[in-house]
Amino acid sequence: MGTFRPLSTAGLALIITLGVAACSPTFRNHGYVPPEEDLAELAVGIDTRSTVEDLIGPPTAGGVLEGGDFFYVRSRVRTFGPRRPEVIERQVLAVTFDQEGVLQNIERFGLEDGRVVALSRRVTDSGVTNTTFLRQLLGNIGRIGPEGVI
């Protein structure tokens, strides 16, 4: 019985260590936003889309239309145990261009500037209720006339 006690103490210490490690938060980083030093090299009214892309890199996302604006997005997400992941930091850098593709404006937005957007989900009703494929197939027997064959 003398060897049982140190083994149980070591096992208990291992369980406590694993329990504490499981409750520590984990962080994930997604995306890229150029640093201020790189943005300082851009000149509003002079640089174009290609020079902006060469200086600070390709955008994370582009505008909806072709030749649209550049958007650089970075998020930091914290996961703590079994809880739902939480976005704790988000930065969006919007680089806008005029009609000729010349740099017009650089804006930075944070998580505090965001708004929750309610998305609606539209589902198209098929009109077919409680009808299996086989029932549809057999239900069409006799409904096809000679005019439907051509």
PDB file of C-alpha atoms in Angstrom:
ATOM      1  CA  MET A   1       0.000   0.000   0.000  1.00  0.00           C
ATOM      2  CA  GLY A   2       2.983   2.326   0.366  1.00  0.00           C
ATOM      3  CA  THR A   3       3.452   2.586  -3.459  1.00  0.00           C
ATOM      4  CA  PHE A   4      -0.239   3.335  -4.052  1.00  0.00           C
ATOM      5  CA  ARG A   5      -0.152   6.760  -2.397  1.00  0.00           C
ATOM      6  CA  PRO A   6       2.638   8.370  -4.551  1.00  0.00           C
ATOM      7  CA  LEU A   7       0.983   6.973  -7.682  1.00  0.00           C
ATOM      8  CA  SER A   8      -2.375   8.460  -6.754  1.00  0.00           C
ATOM      9  CA  THR A   9      -0.749  11.803  -5.880  1.00  0.00           C
ATOM     10  CA  ALA A  10       0.997  11.887  -9.276  1.00  0.00           C
ATOM     11  CA  GLY A  11      -2.256  10.943 -11.016  1.00  0.00           C
ATOM     12  CA  LEU A  12      -4.166  13.655  -9.163  1.00  0.00           C
ATOM     13  CA  ALA A  13      -1.503  16.210 -10.063  1.00  0.00           C
ATOM     14  CA  LEU A  14      -1.741  15.147 -13.728  1.00  0.00           C
ATOM     15  CA  ILE A  15      -5.543  15.484 -13.716  1.00  0.00           C
ATOM     16  CA  ILE A  16      -5.358  18.941 -12.120  1.00  0.00           C
ATOM     17  CA  THR A  17      -2.708  20.068 -14.626  1.00  0.00           C
ATOM     18  CA  LEU A  18      -4.779  18.836 -17.583  1.00  0.00           C
ATOM     19  CA  GLY A  19      -7.918  20.454 -16.147  1.00  0.00           C
ATOM     20  CA  VAL A  20      -6.207  23.825 -15.790  1.00  0.00           C
ATOM     21  CA  ALA A  21      -4.706  23.552 -19.286  1.00  0.00           C
ATOM     22  CA  ALA A  22      -8.111  22.717 -20.773  1.00  0.00           C
ATOM     23  CA  CYS A  23      -9.606  25.873 -19.272  1.00  0.00           C
ATOM     24  CA  SER A  24      -6.988  28.216 -20.659  1.00  0.00           C
ATOM     25  CA  PRO A  25      -8.130  30.317 -23.619  1.00  0.00           C
ATOM     26  CA  THR A  26      -6.847  29.656 -27.110  1.00  0.00           C
ATOM     27  CA  PHE A  27      -6.505  32.397 -29.710  1.00  0.00           C
ATOM     28  CA  ARG A  28      -6.733  32.222 -33.511  1.00  0.00           C
ATOM     29  CA  ASN A  29      -5.753  34.978 -35.895  1.00  0.00           C
ATOM     30  CA  HIS A  30      -7.328  35.271 -39.345  1.00  0.00           C
ATOM     31  CA  GLY A  31      -6.558  37.651 -42.180  1.00  0.00           C
ATOM     32  CA  TYR A  32      -4.085  40.463 -42.727  1.00  0.00           C
ATOM     33  CA  VAL A  33      -4.097  44.238 -42.283  1.00  0.00           C
ATOM     34  CA  PRO A  34      -0.979  46.126 -43.399  1.00  0.00           C
ATOM     35  CA  PRO A  35       0.965  47.952 -40.658  1.00  0.00           C
ATOM     36  CA  GLU A  36       0.936  51.751 -40.387  1.00  0.00           C
ATOM     37  CA  GLU A  37       4.515  51.976 -41.714  1.00  0.00           C
ATOM     38  CA  ASP A  38       3.440  50.454 -45.042  1.00  0.00           C
ATOM     39  CA  LEU A  39       0.328  52.639 -45.214  1.00  0.00           C
ATOM     40  CA  ALA A  40       2.474  55.756 -44.705  1.00  0.00           C
ATOM     41  CA  GLU A  41       4.156  55.024 -48.050  1.00  0.00           C
ATOM     42  CA  LEU A  42       0.847  55.387 -49.939  1.00  0.00           C
ATOM     43  CA  ALA A  43       0.002  58.764 -51.445  1.00  0.00           C
ATOM     44  CA  VAL A  44      -3.675  59.660 -51.869  1.00  0.00           C
ATOM     45  CA  GLY A  45      -4.336  61.010 -55.368  1.00  0.00           C
ATOM     46  CA  ILE A  46      -1.105  59.538 -56.764  1.00  0.00           C
ATOM     47  CA  ASP A  47      -0.961  55.767 -56.206  1.00  0.00           C
ATOM     48  CA  THR A  48      -3.071  53.390 -58.308  1.00  0.00           C
ATOM     49  CA  ARG A  49      -4.533  49.938 -57.710  1.00  0.00           C
ATOM     50  CA  SER A  50      -1.394  48.214 -58.932  1.00  0.00           C
ATOM     51  CA  THR A  51       0.997  50.335 -56.836  1.00  0.00           C
ATOM     52  CA  VAL A  52      -1.181  49.843 -53.745  1.00  0.00           C
ATOM     53  CA  GLU A  53      -1.145  46.098 -54.303  1.00  0.00           C
ATOM     54  CA  ASP A  54       2.628  46.157 -54.812  1.00  0.00           C
ATOM     55  CA  LEU A  55       3.252  48.212 -51.639  1.00  0.00           C
ATOM     56  CA  ILE A  56       0.884  46.592 -49.129  1.00  0.00           C
ATOM     57  CA  GLY A  57      -0.058  43.280 -50.760  1.00  0.00           C
ATOM     58  CA  PRO A  58      -3.206  41.889 -52.350  1.00  0.00           C
ATOM     59  CA  PRO A  59      -6.474  42.587 -50.551  1.00  0.00           C
ATOM     60  CA  THR A  60      -8.335  40.088 -48.403  1.00  0.00           C
ATOM     61  CA  ALA A  61     -11.520  40.991 -50.283  1.00  0.00           C
ATOM     62  CA  GLY A  62     -12.455  43.256 -53.141  1.00  0.00           C
ATOM     63  CA  GLY A  63     -15.469  45.370 -53.899  1.00  0.00           C
ATOM     64  CA  VAL A  64     -18.527  43.796 -55.441  1.00  0.00           C
ATOM     65  CA  LEU A  65     -18.046  45.401 -58.830  1.00  0.00           C
ATOM     66  CA  GLU A  66     -15.058  44.812 -61.064  1.00  0.00           C
ATOM     67  CA  GLY A  67     -12.397  47.370 -60.267  1.00  0.00           C
ATOM     68  CA  GLY A  68     -13.938  47.847 -56.823  1.00  0.00           C
ATOM     69  CA  ASP A  69     -12.280  48.947 -53.631  1.00  0.00           C
ATOM     70  CA  PHE A  70      -9.801  46.897 -51.568  1.00  0.00           C
ATOM     71  CA  PHE A  71     -10.624  45.541 -48.110  1.00  0.00           C
ATOM     72  CA  TYR A  72      -8.086  44.098 -45.704  1.00  0.00           C
ATOM     73  CA  VAL A  73      -9.640  42.225 -42.772  1.00  0.00           C
ATOM     74  CA  ARG A  74      -8.019  40.770 -39.649  1.00  0.00           C
ATOM     75  CA  SER A  75      -9.829  39.042 -36.787  1.00  0.00           C
ATOM     76  CA  ARG A  76      -8.679  37.584 -33.474  1.00  0.00           C
ATOM     77  CA  VAL A  77     -10.942  34.876 -32.009  1.00  0.00           C
ATOM     78  CA  ARG A  78     -10.780  33.560 -28.450  1.00  0.00           C
ATOM     79  CA  THR A  79     -12.034  30.103 -27.523  1.00  0.00           C
ATOM     80  CA  PHE A  80     -12.352  29.326 -23.835  1.00  0.00           C
ATOM     81  CA  GLY A  81     -13.144  25.716 -22.980  1.00  0.00           C
ATOM     82  CA  PRO A  82     -16.532  24.527 -24.228  1.00  0.00           C
ATOM     83  CA  ARG A  83     -17.862  28.050 -24.758  1.00  0.00           C
ATOM     84  CA  ARG A  84     -18.710  29.460 -28.175  1.00  0.00           C
ATOM     85  CA  PRO A  85     -15.740  31.187 -29.899  1.00  0.00           C
ATOM     86  CA  GLU A  86     -15.800  34.964 -29.444  1.00  0.00           C
ATOM     87  CA  VAL A  87     -14.344  37.593 -31.778  1.00  0.00           C
ATOM     88  CA  ILE A  88     -12.360  39.878 -29.495  1.00  0.00           C
ATOM     89  CA  GLU A  89     -10.682  42.038 -32.114  1.00  0.00           C
ATOM     90  CA  ARG A  90     -11.466  42.885 -35.732  1.00  0.00           C
ATOM     91  CA  GLN A  91      -9.867  45.443 -38.000  1.00  0.00           C
ATOM     92  CA  VAL A  92     -11.046  46.374 -41.470  1.00  0.00           C
ATOM     93  CA  LEU A  93      -8.921  48.576 -43.688  1.00  0.00           C
ATOM     94  CA  ALA A  94     -10.905  50.020 -46.604  1.00  0.00           C
ATOM     95  CA  VAL A  95      -8.888  51.405 -49.496  1.00  0.00           C
ATOM     96  CA  THR A  96     -11.106  53.254 -51.977  1.00  0.00           C
ATOM     97  CA  PHE A  97     -10.318  54.293 -55.536  1.00  0.00           C
ATOM     98  CA  ASP A  98     -11.924  56.744 -57.954  1.00  0.00           C
ATOM     99  CA  GLN A  99     -13.212  55.924 -61.459  1.00  0.00           C
ATOM    100  CA  GLU A 100      -9.705  56.006 -62.956  1.00  0.00           C
ATOM    101  CA  GLY A 101      -8.297  53.615 -60.319  1.00  0.00           C
ATOM    102  CA  VAL A 102      -6.374  56.282 -58.371  1.00  0.00           C
ATOM    103  CA  LEU A 103      -6.216  56.008 -54.580  1.00  0.00           C
ATOM    104  CA  GLN A 104      -8.956  58.153 -53.065  1.00  0.00           C
ATOM    105  CA  ASN A 105      -9.149  57.286 -49.339  1.00  0.00           C
ATOM    106  CA  ILE A 106      -7.845  54.936 -46.637  1.00  0.00           C
ATOM    107  CA  GLU A 107     -10.129  54.188 -43.681  1.00  0.00           C
ATOM    108  CA  ARG A 108      -9.673  51.891 -40.707  1.00  0.00           C
ATOM    109  CA  PHE A 109     -12.606  50.363 -38.824  1.00  0.00           C
ATOM    110  CA  GLY A 110     -12.606  48.331 -35.618  1.00  0.00           C
ATOM    111  CA  LEU A 111     -14.957  45.898 -33.963  1.00  0.00           C
ATOM    112  CA  GLU A 112     -16.638  48.762 -32.118  1.00  0.00           C
ATOM    113  CA  ASP A 113     -17.589  50.340 -35.476  1.00  0.00           C
ATOM    114  CA  GLY A 114     -19.434  47.239 -36.654  1.00  0.00           C
ATOM    115  CA  ARG A 115     -23.125  46.517 -36.563  1.00  0.00           C
ATOM    116  CA  VAL A 116     -24.949  43.214 -36.429  1.00  0.00           C
ATOM    117  CA  VAL A 117     -26.676  42.598 -39.742  1.00  0.00           C
ATOM    118  CA  ALA A 118     -29.772  40.427 -39.639  1.00  0.00           C
ATOM    119  CA  LEU A 119     -29.734  38.059 -42.575  1.00  0.00           C
ATOM    120  CA  SER A 120     -32.989  36.718 -43.927  1.00  0.00           C
ATOM    121  CA  ARG A 121     -33.133  33.201 -45.202  1.00  0.00           C
ATOM    122  CA  ARG A 122     -35.425  32.636 -48.130  1.00  0.00           C
ATOM    123  CA  VAL A 123     -36.403  29.099 -49.028  1.00  0.00           C
ATOM    124  CA  THR A 124     -38.288  28.303 -52.203  1.00  0.00           C
ATOM    125  CA  ASP A 125     -41.185  25.921 -51.673  1.00  0.00           C
ATOM    126  CA  SER A 126     -41.132  23.034 -54.134  1.00  0.00           C
ATOM    127  CA  GLY A 127     -44.922  22.669 -54.114  1.00  0.00           C
ATOM    128  CA  VAL A 128     -44.570  18.897 -53.787  1.00  0.00           C
ATOM    129  CA  THR A 129     -45.800  17.637 -50.418  1.00  0.00           C
ATOM    130  CA  ASN A 130     -45.892  14.035 -49.238  1.00  0.00           C
ATOM    131  CA  THR A 131     -45.190  12.761 -52.721  1.00  0.00           C
ATOM    132  CA  THR A 132     -42.360  10.333 -53.309  1.00  0.00           C
ATOM    133  CA  PHE A 133     -40.482   9.972 -56.562  1.00  0.00           C
ATOM    134  CA  LEU A 134     -42.117   6.633 -57.269  1.00  0.00           C
ATOM    135  CA  ARG A 135     -45.602   8.060 -56.674  1.00  0.00           C
ATOM    136  CA  GLN A 136     -44.864  10.950 -59.046  1.00  0.00           C
ATOM    137  CA  LEU A 137     -43.547   8.561 -61.700  1.00  0.00           C
ATOM    138  CA  LEU A 138     -46.515   6.174 -61.491  1.00  0.00           C
ATOM    139  CA  GLY A 139     -48.988   9.060 -61.230  1.00  0.00           C
ATOM    140  CA  ASN A 140     -47.980  10.302 -64.676  1.00  0.00           C
ATOM    141  CA  ILE A 141     -48.939   7.052 -66.415  1.00  0.00           C
ATOM    142  CA  GLY A 142     -51.892   7.777 -68.652  1.00  0.00           C
ATOM    143  CA  ARG A 143     -51.462  11.537 -68.514  1.00  0.00           C
ATOM    144  CA  ILE A 144     -49.132  11.719 -71.479  1.00  0.00           C
ATOM    145  CA  GLY A 145     -50.991  12.131 -74.745  1.00  0.00           C
ATOM    146  CA  PRO A 146     -49.753  11.950 -78.322  1.00  0.00           C
ATOM    147  CA  GLU A 147     -49.082  15.718 -78.355  1.00  0.00           C
ATOM    148  CA  GLY A 148     -46.595  15.329 -75.462  1.00  0.00           C
ATOM    149  CA  VAL A 149     -44.426  12.767 -77.291  1.00  0.00           C
ATOM    150  CA  ILE A 150     -43.072  15.134 -79.935  1.00  0.00           C
TER     151      ILE A 150
END
